[in-house]
Amino acid sequence: MAPDFLELAKAQSCLDLNREPQDYTWSAYYQRTVDEAGRSIAIAPLKSFVSENLQKLRLGFGSAPLSKAVAELMQPLVAEHSLALFNAVAVTAHQTAPIVGYIGGNAATLLVNHDKFALSTKNLAHTVLQGADLTNANLRDVNLTEADLSQVTFTQAFGTVLCCAFHPNGHLFATGEASGSIHLWSVLDFQKCSTLKAHGDWVRSLAFNADGSILVSTSSDQTIKLWDIRTETCIHTLTSHSNRVYAVEIAPNDQVFATCSADQSIKIWDFKTGNCLQTLLDHRDIVWAVAFSSDSKTLVSSSRDRTIKLWNWQTGDCTKTLEGHPNRVNFVGMVAHGNTLVSTGDQIIQLWDLQTGDCLRSLEGHTGKILRSSISCDGGLLASSSNDHTIRIWDLQTGDCLRVLEQHSDIIRAVAFHPDGKFLLSGSDDQTIRLWEVESGDCVMTRFGQISAINDITISPDGNYLVNTNDDATISLWDLSQNKYLQTFQQHTRRVWSVAISPDGKTLVSASSDRTIKICDFATGECMRTLQHPSSVFGVAISPDGKKMLSSASDLLVLLWDLDTGACLREVQKRGHMSESCAVQLSNHLIAASAQTQVRLWDINTGEHLSTLTGHTGSIWAIAIAPNEQWIATGSFDQTIKIWDTHTGNLQLTLQGHRDRVRAIAVSPDGLLIASAGDDAEIRLWDVQTGDCQQILVGHQNRHPRVTISS
């Protein structure tokens, strides 16, 4: 587009609303007309765009890729003129880039910015999409055969961002995600520089040392890793913690760093050698966060036990305990060059006098739990992110909320100030990373990740249909007999984690981060009933007789429901602390639910707790009950499948062979085979009697969310 296009487009806000709307060509609409004084002359409102000579269109609309500002300016026009835009794409078929320029690419950009499904199922073979920005596009079943895709920007794959950190020079930042990967990004263009295959579970926190040469990462896999940024190699793996490692903080002196864990301990490490110098024990529950004072002599920690503790880390002594939060304290930070301590818990932020231990002020405004916070380098501002989908920026001197950032559409788990304090980085479950200008509150950069990552798959009882759930709050239906996509259901407002179909094939049940379970008519997709949960719902399962349903949530709450009436029959497992997984399964007589590395069994009729299965060393993500209910199989992040006797709770077999986390298992209808799928992109078939692996199926390039054996 010509350099002066933005000004020309803005001029068209000068409309004569008393005149009848009329048709325009693209060029005519964006041609400025002025009077003798140089003032823009109001034009008649736009009725519709009409066809135009391709060469003339190329010189205007197609002369250069649309800038972000121009694309946003034109969005109000797109809804009424999407057909004209699609025709602008179609007209480029069998043309060349020198002839059509950026016409097709710019039209495609506008279409998908307005509706990410705008190009889905379309035939774009041989078109010229030069310069299109398709980072927000759902390209399901799009035919791009021999299309010109030069300069096209596609989604750069990344998953749920759990943490982020800026390099001290401000030119680079790192993000950690649920897959265990760490991505390094350029701040200038928001492009991914490299990926570190870092951990075997969620990456919980990241921190650069003072000169930016070393990156420290912690994970739910119980390890801490130190990375050489120049060579992108791991130089230390530290394994002293016995549970998830939630946070890392490097001391200002750059000589030591601290980590805290679900094992209720804090460890101090020598930065050069990787040796553990001190273990601090006084908290009575998970330790969520740690922070050093500016002189590196005092360490502060916060815990689920509702306390904040101050430590002389060199002696190991707890010098002070602060109480005042009604629930867990999930963040603590020191204000640079001052005596103020900042803590967050649930929806409240509290400021403390470090010397006296007095609470100076409480800041309120969030309507959901505060998940992450960051203090600017000068100590003047605090940014807090929440599961209410907002970020709030606070003045720590006055306690005022300066602005609320609201463009994320899901839980915001990561937030960090740029070293210069002018920008803020955030990462969310909506699969986006955003860069914000602190002063204005404007989002200046956005990078989209796996827009429609598949979370769960199931097959209808008759074997004719496949259903999958997606991160974009949709459920997709496929015809297996014709290998054809049929339709998309959208009943949820956030990520859909799990789906199940009743044995008679008439009812579809889905679980979502929007805290609901939807019971739908499988034939029409119509929602018949909505069941509420107090937190994100991770899993659903239906009993073989189709009468009962089981649900599991992110807080480990497991509920038993009457599928016909939607009535909650029983609270099987009470709410606990937040978890990455809570797999559930049920038969006509048994209920099974995981809690981290254990599985509990109950009698479905009486609610009696029968046994607890203990033996895995990693989180359990998959459960399958044998058709005869004599044994149960579990799949874990420890890369194993275990088979247990349901009557005694004894371990019968451990199946080993997967080279990465096991996410899904299924039992054949005759109970003789187990199928397992994992992050090693392998499906394995196992003999239940001997434990032998009979076959390995390889073909996928990424993890398998689900595996099913049909009858």
XYZ file of C-alpha atoms in Angstrom:
711
model
C 0.000 0.000 0.000
C 1.248 3.519 -0.762
C 2.996 5.317 2.145
C 0.274 7.931 2.405
C -2.529 5.330 2.463
C -3.165 5.666 6.188
C -3.842 9.385 5.868
C -6.070 8.799 2.860
C -8.042 6.143 4.712
C -8.447 8.370 7.740
C -9.824 11.105 5.495
C -12.710 8.860 4.612
C -14.024 9.272 8.126
C -15.278 12.571 6.695
C -18.652 11.392 5.431
C -21.740 13.281 4.336
C -24.403 11.246 6.110
C -27.187 13.193 4.424
C -26.281 11.672 1.079
C -27.383 8.245 -0.113
C -24.740 5.497 0.181
C -23.121 4.653 -3.133
C -20.868 2.039 -4.688
C -17.125 2.636 -4.930
C -14.141 0.909 -6.372
C -11.326 0.442 -3.851
C -9.277 3.153 -5.544
C -12.138 5.640 -5.692
C -13.030 5.156 -2.058
C -9.485 5.806 -0.916
C -8.917 8.796 -3.194
C -8.864 12.036 -1.193
C -10.805 14.975 -2.587
C -10.092 18.445 -1.163
C -11.487 21.946 -1.679
C -9.467 25.066 -2.547
C -8.485 25.476 1.093
C -7.108 21.957 1.230
C -9.935 20.632 3.397
C -11.296 17.139 2.769
C -14.661 17.116 1.025
C -17.206 14.834 2.683
C -18.183 11.900 0.534
C -21.282 9.751 0.435
C -21.201 6.727 2.733
C -19.987 3.447 1.295
C -22.673 1.097 -0.007
C -20.470 -1.617 -1.486
C -17.256 -2.134 -3.392
C -17.508 -2.896 -7.085
C -15.059 -4.564 -9.433
C -12.111 -2.625 -10.712
C -9.367 -3.048 -13.257
C -6.758 -5.340 -11.679
C -3.850 -3.110 -12.672
C -5.451 -0.063 -11.077
C -6.293 -2.010 -7.921
C -2.691 -3.198 -7.651
C -1.384 0.371 -7.732
C -3.495 1.319 -4.721
C -4.703 -1.425 -2.413
C -2.098 -3.923 -3.635
C 1.105 -1.890 -3.719
C 2.479 -2.999 -0.307
C 1.509 -5.210 2.661
C -1.030 -3.697 5.037
C 0.441 -2.239 8.197
C -1.167 -3.200 11.491
C -2.584 0.311 11.920
C -4.185 0.342 8.481
C -5.621 -3.152 8.924
C -7.226 -2.114 12.216
C -8.562 1.078 10.646
C -10.280 -0.902 7.905
C -11.866 -3.504 10.201
C -15.268 -1.744 10.483
C -15.651 -2.139 6.708
C -14.875 -5.837 6.579
C -18.072 -7.248 8.075
C -20.283 -5.796 5.354
C -17.839 -6.394 2.513
C -16.272 -9.767 3.236
C -17.545 -11.176 -0.069
C -15.804 -8.407 -1.998
C -12.602 -9.102 -0.085
C -12.778 -12.808 -0.812
C -13.338 -11.997 -4.477
C -10.175 -9.883 -4.309
C -8.343 -13.014 -3.170
C -9.982 -15.244 -5.774
C -9.208 -12.902 -8.662
C -5.483 -13.473 -8.114
C -5.774 -17.157 -9.116
C -3.362 -18.088 -11.934
C -1.896 -14.572 -11.846
C 1.663 -13.636 -10.868
C 2.939 -11.454 -8.046
C 4.240 -8.689 -10.361
C 0.753 -8.367 -11.853
C -1.434 -8.475 -8.713
C 1.025 -7.307 -6.065
C -0.349 -7.577 -2.537
C -4.054 -7.503 -3.450
C -4.763 -11.096 -2.407
C -2.513 -10.988 0.637
C -4.008 -7.762 1.973
C -7.555 -8.983 1.400
C -6.741 -12.250 3.187
C -5.246 -10.323 6.119
C -8.406 -8.263 6.540
C -10.639 -11.327 6.280
C -8.886 -13.407 8.952
C -8.455 -10.429 11.279
C -12.231 -10.095 11.245
C -13.018 -13.827 11.332
C -10.245 -16.388 11.817
C -12.408 -19.017 10.060
C -12.912 -16.817 6.968
C -10.604 -18.925 4.796
C -11.487 -22.329 6.279
C -12.487 -24.947 3.662
C -11.854 -22.447 0.810
C -10.143 -23.358 -2.451
C -7.209 -20.951 -2.759
C -5.204 -23.034 -5.219
C -2.922 -20.970 -7.496
C -3.832 -17.691 -5.738
C -1.268 -15.025 -4.844
C -1.309 -14.391 -1.084
C 1.917 -12.422 -1.008
C 2.433 -10.570 2.284
C -0.651 -11.963 4.061
C -0.631 -12.031 7.867
C -2.271 -15.364 8.745
C -1.079 -15.641 12.348
C -4.677 -15.517 13.578
C -6.132 -17.731 10.839
C -7.754 -21.135 11.160
C -6.710 -22.816 7.902
C -8.622 -26.063 8.315
C -9.186 -27.784 4.937
C -7.876 -24.816 2.931
C -6.529 -25.781 -0.493
C -3.264 -23.861 -1.004
C -1.982 -25.965 -3.886
C 0.657 -23.961 -5.786
C -0.435 -20.741 -4.080
C 2.181 -17.975 -3.897
C 2.942 -17.750 -0.156
C 5.934 -15.427 -0.346
C 6.223 -13.121 2.686
C 3.196 -14.808 4.318
C 3.339 -14.874 8.126
C 1.942 -18.018 9.731
C 1.466 -18.936 13.382
C 4.718 -19.646 15.208
C 3.939 -22.724 17.253
C 4.034 -22.433 21.023
C 1.670 -23.651 23.684
C 0.396 -22.366 27.008
C 2.886 -19.781 28.311
C 3.462 -20.253 32.036
C 6.355 -17.863 32.649
C 8.489 -15.260 30.913
C 11.640 -13.249 31.545
C 13.511 -10.466 29.755
C 17.219 -10.650 29.007
C 19.018 -7.801 30.842
C 19.862 -6.068 27.541
C 16.159 -5.861 26.718
C 16.592 -7.236 23.187
C 15.606 -10.827 23.993
C 13.025 -12.574 26.125
C 12.335 -16.170 27.105
C 9.035 -17.986 27.601
C 8.410 -21.322 29.290
C 5.429 -23.460 28.406
C 3.421 -26.452 29.542
C 5.102 -28.737 27.000
C 8.430 -28.342 28.806
C 9.946 -26.193 26.045
C 11.628 -22.820 26.449
C 11.458 -20.365 23.540
C 13.818 -17.435 22.993
C 12.340 -14.433 21.163
C 13.527 -11.180 19.637
C 11.841 -8.150 21.205
C 12.344 -6.060 18.061
C 10.226 -8.140 15.678
C 8.613 -10.654 18.077
C 10.084 -13.532 16.070
C 11.184 -16.785 17.669
C 14.973 -17.149 17.711
C 15.325 -20.687 19.058
C 13.725 -23.397 21.167
C 15.266 -25.334 24.055
C 13.844 -28.807 24.662
C 14.204 -28.168 28.335
C 12.026 -30.176 30.703
C 9.765 -33.203 30.922
C 6.891 -31.234 32.449
C 5.608 -27.668 32.912
C 8.269 -24.938 32.941
C 7.362 -22.999 36.073
C 9.798 -20.076 36.166
C 12.693 -18.439 34.329
C 15.431 -16.000 35.355
C 18.474 -14.513 33.593
C 21.641 -13.706 35.507
C 23.004 -10.146 35.562
C 25.003 -10.304 32.319
C 22.436 -12.457 30.533
C 24.829 -15.299 29.814
C 22.910 -17.849 31.902
C 19.198 -18.684 31.988
C 17.819 -20.662 34.940
C 14.613 -22.676 34.551
C 12.515 -24.651 37.033
C 9.893 -27.263 36.307
C 7.192 -29.570 37.560
C 9.594 -32.394 36.659
C 11.355 -31.505 39.964
C 14.519 -30.214 38.276
C 16.346 -26.911 37.915
C 18.417 -26.327 34.791
C 21.089 -23.755 33.960
C 21.465 -22.867 30.276
C 24.333 -21.237 28.405
C 22.484 -18.740 26.216
C 25.293 -18.414 23.675
C 25.581 -22.154 22.970
C 21.979 -23.010 23.977
C 23.246 -25.967 26.008
C 22.350 -27.140 29.506
C 25.378 -26.753 31.785
C 23.783 -27.965 35.053
C 20.765 -30.067 36.019
C 19.964 -29.836 39.737
C 17.768 -32.535 41.264
C 17.637 -32.011 45.046
C 13.950 -31.066 45.222
C 11.478 -33.926 45.647
C 8.436 -32.215 44.098
C 7.497 -29.506 41.599
C 9.873 -26.520 41.604
C 7.724 -23.405 41.357
C 10.090 -20.446 41.314
C 13.670 -19.280 40.972
C 15.195 -15.970 42.039
C 18.778 -14.889 41.380
C 20.389 -12.725 44.066
C 21.446 -9.198 43.027
C 25.071 -10.142 43.785
C 24.780 -12.807 41.043
C 26.578 -15.350 43.230
C 23.659 -17.435 44.506
C 20.091 -18.210 43.536
C 17.094 -19.584 45.418
C 14.411 -22.070 44.397
C 11.185 -23.103 46.117
C 9.078 -26.195 45.753
C 5.924 -28.140 46.481
C 8.138 -30.210 48.805
C 7.791 -27.227 51.223
C 11.494 -26.387 51.043
C 13.632 -23.513 49.788
C 17.113 -24.221 48.509
C 20.039 -21.837 48.062
C 22.458 -22.700 45.268
C 25.966 -21.596 44.324
C 25.683 -20.091 40.864
C 29.108 -21.204 39.634
C 29.266 -24.762 40.959
C 25.587 -25.691 41.163
C 26.098 -26.913 44.725
C 23.236 -26.634 47.222
C 24.463 -24.326 49.995
C 21.415 -24.295 52.244
C 17.965 -25.832 52.634
C 15.399 -23.684 54.442
C 12.564 -25.517 56.189
C 9.811 -23.799 58.137
C 6.812 -23.563 55.805
C 4.030 -26.100 56.334
C 2.819 -26.251 52.720
C 3.830 -25.531 49.127
C 6.277 -22.622 48.782
C 5.167 -20.568 45.792
C 7.686 -17.725 45.491
C 11.004 -16.335 46.737
C 12.751 -12.952 46.485
C 16.067 -11.440 47.631
C 16.609 -8.071 49.252
C 18.711 -5.543 47.312
C 21.792 -6.360 49.419
C 21.304 -10.111 48.780
C 21.402 -10.834 52.534
C 17.703 -11.437 53.186
C 15.433 -13.897 51.428
C 11.646 -13.665 51.492
C 9.290 -16.570 50.723
C 5.535 -17.017 50.343
C 3.490 -20.168 50.772
C 0.151 -21.871 50.578
C 0.289 -21.968 54.380
C -0.829 -18.278 54.191
C 2.455 -16.901 55.520
C 5.384 -14.830 54.317
C 8.745 -15.606 55.882
C 11.959 -13.601 56.068
C 15.201 -15.568 56.217
C 18.869 -15.120 56.928
C 19.699 -17.588 54.216
C 23.359 -17.903 55.233
C 22.459 -19.261 58.682
C 19.191 -20.868 57.612
C 17.249 -18.998 60.306
C 13.709 -17.694 59.783
C 13.875 -14.188 61.259
C 10.250 -13.119 60.848
C 6.857 -14.511 59.830
C 4.182 -12.219 58.376
C 0.532 -13.199 58.495
C -2.465 -11.427 57.042
C -3.455 -13.103 53.806
C -6.681 -15.111 54.202
C -5.502 -17.759 51.737
C -2.354 -18.842 49.934
C 0.317 -16.256 49.139
C 1.420 -16.978 45.593
C 3.835 -14.101 44.949
C 6.321 -12.092 46.940
C 8.718 -9.417 45.711
C 11.082 -6.770 47.042
C 10.854 -3.172 45.872
C 14.299 -2.144 44.618
C 16.320 0.079 46.956
C 13.560 0.229 49.543
C 12.053 -1.421 52.592
C 8.764 -2.398 50.966
C 7.644 -5.948 50.376
C 4.864 -6.828 47.915
C 2.752 -9.981 48.172
C -0.288 -11.313 46.316
C -2.871 -13.878 47.310
C -6.172 -14.687 45.660
C -7.529 -11.271 44.589
C -5.578 -9.101 47.041
C -2.191 -7.356 46.827
C -0.565 -6.315 50.093
C 2.348 -3.949 50.749
C 4.468 -4.547 53.860
C 7.114 -2.628 55.791
C 10.130 -4.927 55.681
C 11.548 -3.662 58.972
C 8.434 -3.668 61.154
C 6.439 -6.385 59.420
C 3.382 -4.113 59.328
C 0.928 -4.264 56.423
C 0.979 -0.798 54.871
C -1.769 -1.100 52.303
C -4.040 -3.562 50.504
C -4.755 -3.158 46.796
C -7.978 -4.580 45.405
C -9.516 -4.639 41.945
C -9.067 -8.066 40.398
C -12.162 -10.260 40.295
C -10.205 -13.504 39.916
C -7.129 -15.083 41.457
C -3.877 -13.220 40.867
C -1.530 -15.727 39.271
C 1.639 -13.751 38.577
C 3.106 -10.343 39.383
C 6.133 -8.312 38.378
C 7.783 -5.236 39.883
C 9.425 -2.692 37.580
C 13.190 -2.313 37.904
C 12.873 1.144 39.468
C 10.398 -0.180 42.034
C 7.677 2.269 41.076
C 5.152 -0.029 39.411
C 3.596 -3.425 39.956
C 1.907 -5.474 37.237
C -0.481 -8.228 38.329
C -2.079 -10.827 36.051
C -5.148 -12.842 36.890
C -7.566 -15.531 35.831
C -10.073 -12.689 35.327
C -8.226 -12.236 31.974
C -6.821 -8.808 32.908
C -3.516 -7.229 33.845
C -3.524 -4.323 36.267
C -0.699 -1.818 36.600
C -0.374 -0.263 40.043
C 1.518 2.737 41.412
C 3.306 1.298 44.450
C 3.782 4.734 45.992
C 0.092 5.714 45.974
C -1.565 2.320 45.651
C -3.582 3.544 42.666
C -4.485 1.252 39.787
C -3.186 3.219 36.812
C -4.675 1.096 34.057
C -6.280 -2.231 33.233
C -5.071 -4.210 30.191
C -7.902 -6.297 28.761
C -7.079 -7.867 25.381
C -6.330 -11.406 26.601
C -9.267 -13.828 26.407
C -8.107 -16.419 28.943
C -6.092 -16.894 32.127
C -2.884 -14.815 32.176
C -0.121 -16.876 33.764
C 2.965 -14.832 32.888
C 3.908 -11.174 33.161
C 7.253 -9.346 33.232
C 8.455 -5.747 32.972
C 11.003 -4.813 30.322
C 14.302 -3.640 31.891
C 13.586 -0.034 30.854
C 10.152 -0.160 32.514
C 8.400 1.179 29.420
C 7.014 -2.134 28.222
C 5.330 -5.166 29.747
C 5.269 -8.744 28.451
C 2.408 -11.168 29.119
C 1.555 -14.766 28.260
C -1.859 -16.383 28.453
C -3.829 -19.582 28.083
C -5.366 -17.945 25.000
C -2.109 -18.989 23.278
C -0.840 -15.435 22.794
C 2.163 -13.460 23.920
C 1.576 -9.718 24.077
C 3.849 -6.710 24.486
C 2.244 -3.657 26.070
C 3.287 -0.037 26.282
C 3.051 0.742 29.985
C 2.335 4.467 29.694
C -0.583 4.166 27.273
C -1.716 0.623 28.036
C -1.691 -0.157 24.301
C -0.864 -3.640 23.061
C 1.914 -2.988 20.542
C 2.846 -6.569 19.609
C 0.966 -9.882 19.599
C 2.223 -13.330 18.713
C -0.303 -16.126 18.276
C 0.613 -19.697 19.139
C -1.293 -22.929 18.635
C -4.646 -21.309 17.924
C -6.491 -24.606 17.679
C -4.384 -27.151 19.511
C -6.290 -30.432 19.960
C -6.761 -31.443 23.594
C -8.917 -34.565 23.390
C -10.282 -37.033 20.854
C -13.027 -39.637 21.067
C -14.809 -41.911 18.586
C -18.558 -42.529 18.520
C -19.711 -46.006 19.650
C -20.635 -46.974 16.074
C -17.160 -46.015 14.874
C -18.493 -43.608 12.244
C -17.572 -40.272 13.796
C -14.605 -38.669 15.486
C -14.898 -35.705 17.838
C -11.999 -33.520 18.969
C -11.795 -30.584 21.364
C -9.768 -27.463 20.719
C -8.033 -24.600 22.476
C -10.244 -22.096 20.622
C -13.328 -23.167 22.656
C -14.701 -25.308 19.832
C -15.524 -28.978 19.287
C -15.002 -30.440 15.811
C -16.975 -33.311 14.271
C -15.529 -35.554 11.555
C -17.030 -38.300 9.389
C -14.556 -41.201 9.530
C -16.186 -43.151 6.722
C -15.624 -40.278 4.291
C -12.532 -38.825 6.010
C -14.375 -35.512 5.999
C -14.762 -32.576 8.374
C -18.482 -32.005 9.066
C -18.977 -29.090 11.433
C -17.801 -27.153 14.470
C -19.780 -26.749 17.696
C -19.106 -23.729 19.914
C -20.940 -23.964 23.215
C -18.012 -23.040 25.468
C -16.289 -19.687 25.880
C -12.806 -21.003 26.689
C -10.528 -23.974 26.001
C -12.286 -27.349 25.813
C -10.215 -29.973 27.627
C -12.211 -33.185 27.381
C -15.112 -34.835 25.563
C -17.109 -38.053 25.948
C -19.952 -39.691 24.008
C -22.662 -41.759 25.685
C -22.788 -45.506 24.838
C -25.986 -45.013 22.814
C -24.295 -42.301 20.743
C -26.993 -39.719 21.467
C -25.274 -37.470 24.005
C -22.038 -35.478 23.816
C -20.450 -34.196 27.035
C -17.600 -31.662 27.124
C -15.459 -30.043 29.835
C -13.880 -26.602 29.624
C -11.752 -23.925 31.261
C -14.912 -21.804 31.379
C -15.837 -23.881 34.478
C -18.726 -25.637 32.812
C -19.735 -29.054 31.555
C -21.983 -28.985 28.498
C -24.390 -31.844 27.786
C -25.351 -31.671 24.108
C -27.419 -33.537 21.565
C -24.825 -35.369 19.471
C -26.897 -35.187 16.278
C -27.539 -31.433 16.356
C -24.878 -30.042 18.693
C -27.629 -28.269 20.641
C -26.777 -27.717 24.312
C -29.394 -29.421 26.472
C -27.876 -28.678 29.865
C -25.002 -26.702 31.414
C -23.423 -27.882 34.681
C -21.331 -25.467 36.737
C -17.956 -26.197 38.359
C -16.068 -23.914 40.772
C -12.884 -24.155 38.664
C -11.639 -25.256 35.230
C -12.958 -28.701 34.287
C -10.189 -30.966 32.993
C -11.952 -34.266 32.379
C -15.271 -36.041 31.868
C -16.155 -39.727 31.588
C -19.439 -41.613 31.127
C -20.225 -44.983 32.698
C -20.684 -47.992 30.365
C -24.409 -48.114 31.167
C -24.761 -44.435 30.201
C -26.428 -43.470 33.485
C -23.640 -41.645 35.306
C -20.959 -39.127 34.475
C -17.739 -38.221 36.269
C -15.963 -34.859 36.122
C -12.584 -33.655 37.373
C -11.361 -30.106 37.870
C -8.080 -28.215 38.128
C -8.475 -28.045 41.919
C -8.755 -31.889 42.063
C -12.505 -31.761 42.776
C -14.189 -34.902 41.388
C -17.984 -35.004 41.085
C -20.387 -37.809 40.151
C -23.455 -36.767 38.137
C -26.716 -38.260 36.926
C -26.363 -37.912 33.153
C -30.120 -37.795 32.481
C -31.070 -35.163 35.051
C -27.792 -33.289 35.494
C -28.071 -33.708 39.267
C -24.828 -33.926 41.242
C -24.958 -37.265 43.051
C -21.785 -37.088 45.099
C -18.570 -35.215 45.769
C -16.141 -38.068 45.190
C -12.937 -36.154 45.889
C -12.774 -32.820 47.699
C -11.071 -29.724 46.381
C -7.326 -29.537 46.902
C -4.508 -27.432 45.535
C -4.306 -26.595 41.840
C -2.976 -29.396 39.665
C -1.770 -29.863 36.106
C -3.921 -32.959 35.752
C -6.709 -34.942 37.326
C -7.522 -37.936 35.155
C -10.816 -39.727 35.809
C -12.488 -42.924 34.660
C -15.464 -44.967 35.778
C -17.067 -48.329 35.146
C -20.502 -49.464 36.267
C -19.124 -50.191 39.745
C -15.817 -48.306 40.129
C -14.593 -44.716 40.114
C -10.922 -43.886 39.569
C -9.331 -40.441 39.852
C -5.724 -39.296 39.882
C -4.113 -36.751 42.174
C -0.577 -36.071 40.995
C 1.274 -39.433 41.264
C -1.528 -41.403 42.929
C -4.840 -42.909 41.859
C -7.746 -43.403 44.239
C -10.536 -45.968 43.766
C -14.097 -45.691 45.077
C -17.253 -47.778 44.967
C -19.581 -45.922 42.595
C -22.742 -46.870 44.503
C -21.675 -46.327 48.121
C -18.882 -43.784 47.682
C -16.615 -45.946 49.845
C -12.896 -45.339 49.302
C -11.449 -48.709 48.289
C -7.733 -48.115 47.811
C -4.972 -45.703 46.816
C -2.567 -46.804 44.104
C 0.957 -45.507 44.705
C 4.017 -46.171 42.588
C 4.310 -43.621 39.788
C 6.969 -40.910 40.075
C 5.314 -38.496 37.629
C 1.872 -36.958 37.225
C -0.802 -39.417 36.055
C -2.631 -38.212 32.947
C -4.463 -41.333 31.820
C -6.607 -44.057 33.401
C -8.365 -47.059 31.859
C -10.486 -49.688 33.631
C -10.619 -53.247 32.284
C -13.997 -54.379 30.895
C -14.249 -57.010 33.660
C -13.202 -54.425 36.299
C -10.497 -56.791 37.615
C -7.623 -54.419 36.893
C -6.893 -50.797 36.094
C -4.155 -49.262 33.950
C -2.538 -45.857 34.530
C -0.279 -43.780 32.273
C 2.163 -41.246 33.658
C 4.678 -38.529 32.912
C 7.287 -40.954 34.311
C 7.032 -42.640 30.870
C 5.464 -45.851 32.217
C 2.099 -47.631 32.230
C 1.200 -49.558 35.368
C -1.428 -52.294 35.774
C -3.049 -52.665 39.200
C -5.367 -55.208 40.822
C -8.598 -53.331 41.598
C -9.460 -55.583 44.572
C -6.126 -55.481 46.415
C -4.594 -52.302 44.988
C -1.391 -54.247 44.300
C 0.827 -53.421 41.340
C 0.791 -56.276 38.813
C 2.896 -55.007 35.905
C 4.929 -51.988 34.827
C 5.091 -51.444 31.067
C 8.225 -49.616 29.938
C 9.199 -48.502 26.467
C 7.935 -44.976 25.884
C 10.722 -42.404 25.642
C 8.578 -39.504 26.814
C 5.462 -38.739 28.849
C 2.476 -41.080 28.499
C -0.684 -39.031 27.944
C -3.299 -41.557 26.861
C -4.201 -45.224 27.260
C -7.098 -47.424 26.139
C -8.117 -51.048 26.700
C -9.438 -53.299 23.935
C -13.055 -54.508 24.355
C -11.830 -58.055 25.114
C -9.420 -56.756 27.758
C -6.373 -58.410 26.183
C -4.606 -55.341 24.785
C -3.613 -51.905 26.035
C -2.873 -49.080 23.613
C -0.775 -46.178 24.873
C 0.243 -42.865 23.329
C 2.824 -40.358 24.427
C 4.892 -37.305 23.720
C 7.424 -39.498 21.903
C 4.871 -39.548 19.031
C 4.526 -43.318 19.357
C 1.486 -45.524 19.866
C 2.322 -48.833 21.552
C 0.201 -51.979 21.790
C 0.815 -54.136 24.879
C -0.125 -57.686 25.879
C -1.916 -57.361 29.228
C -0.946 -60.841 30.418
C 2.791 -60.681 29.690
C 3.449 -56.942 29.581
C 5.215 -57.336 26.232
C 5.047 -54.566 23.646
C 3.598 -56.234 20.568
C 3.675 -53.341 18.137
C 4.901 -49.757 17.814
C 3.026 -47.382 15.507
C 4.974 -44.332 14.344
C 3.724 -41.661 11.988
C 2.697 -38.583 13.931
C 5.171 -35.780 14.478
C 3.737 -34.469 17.735
C 2.218 -35.723 20.959
C -0.947 -37.830 21.022
C -3.704 -36.390 23.219
C -5.875 -39.483 23.076
C -5.981 -43.078 21.868
C -9.083 -45.226 21.333
C -9.575 -48.894 20.441
C -12.787 -49.645 18.566
C -14.701 -52.879 18.785
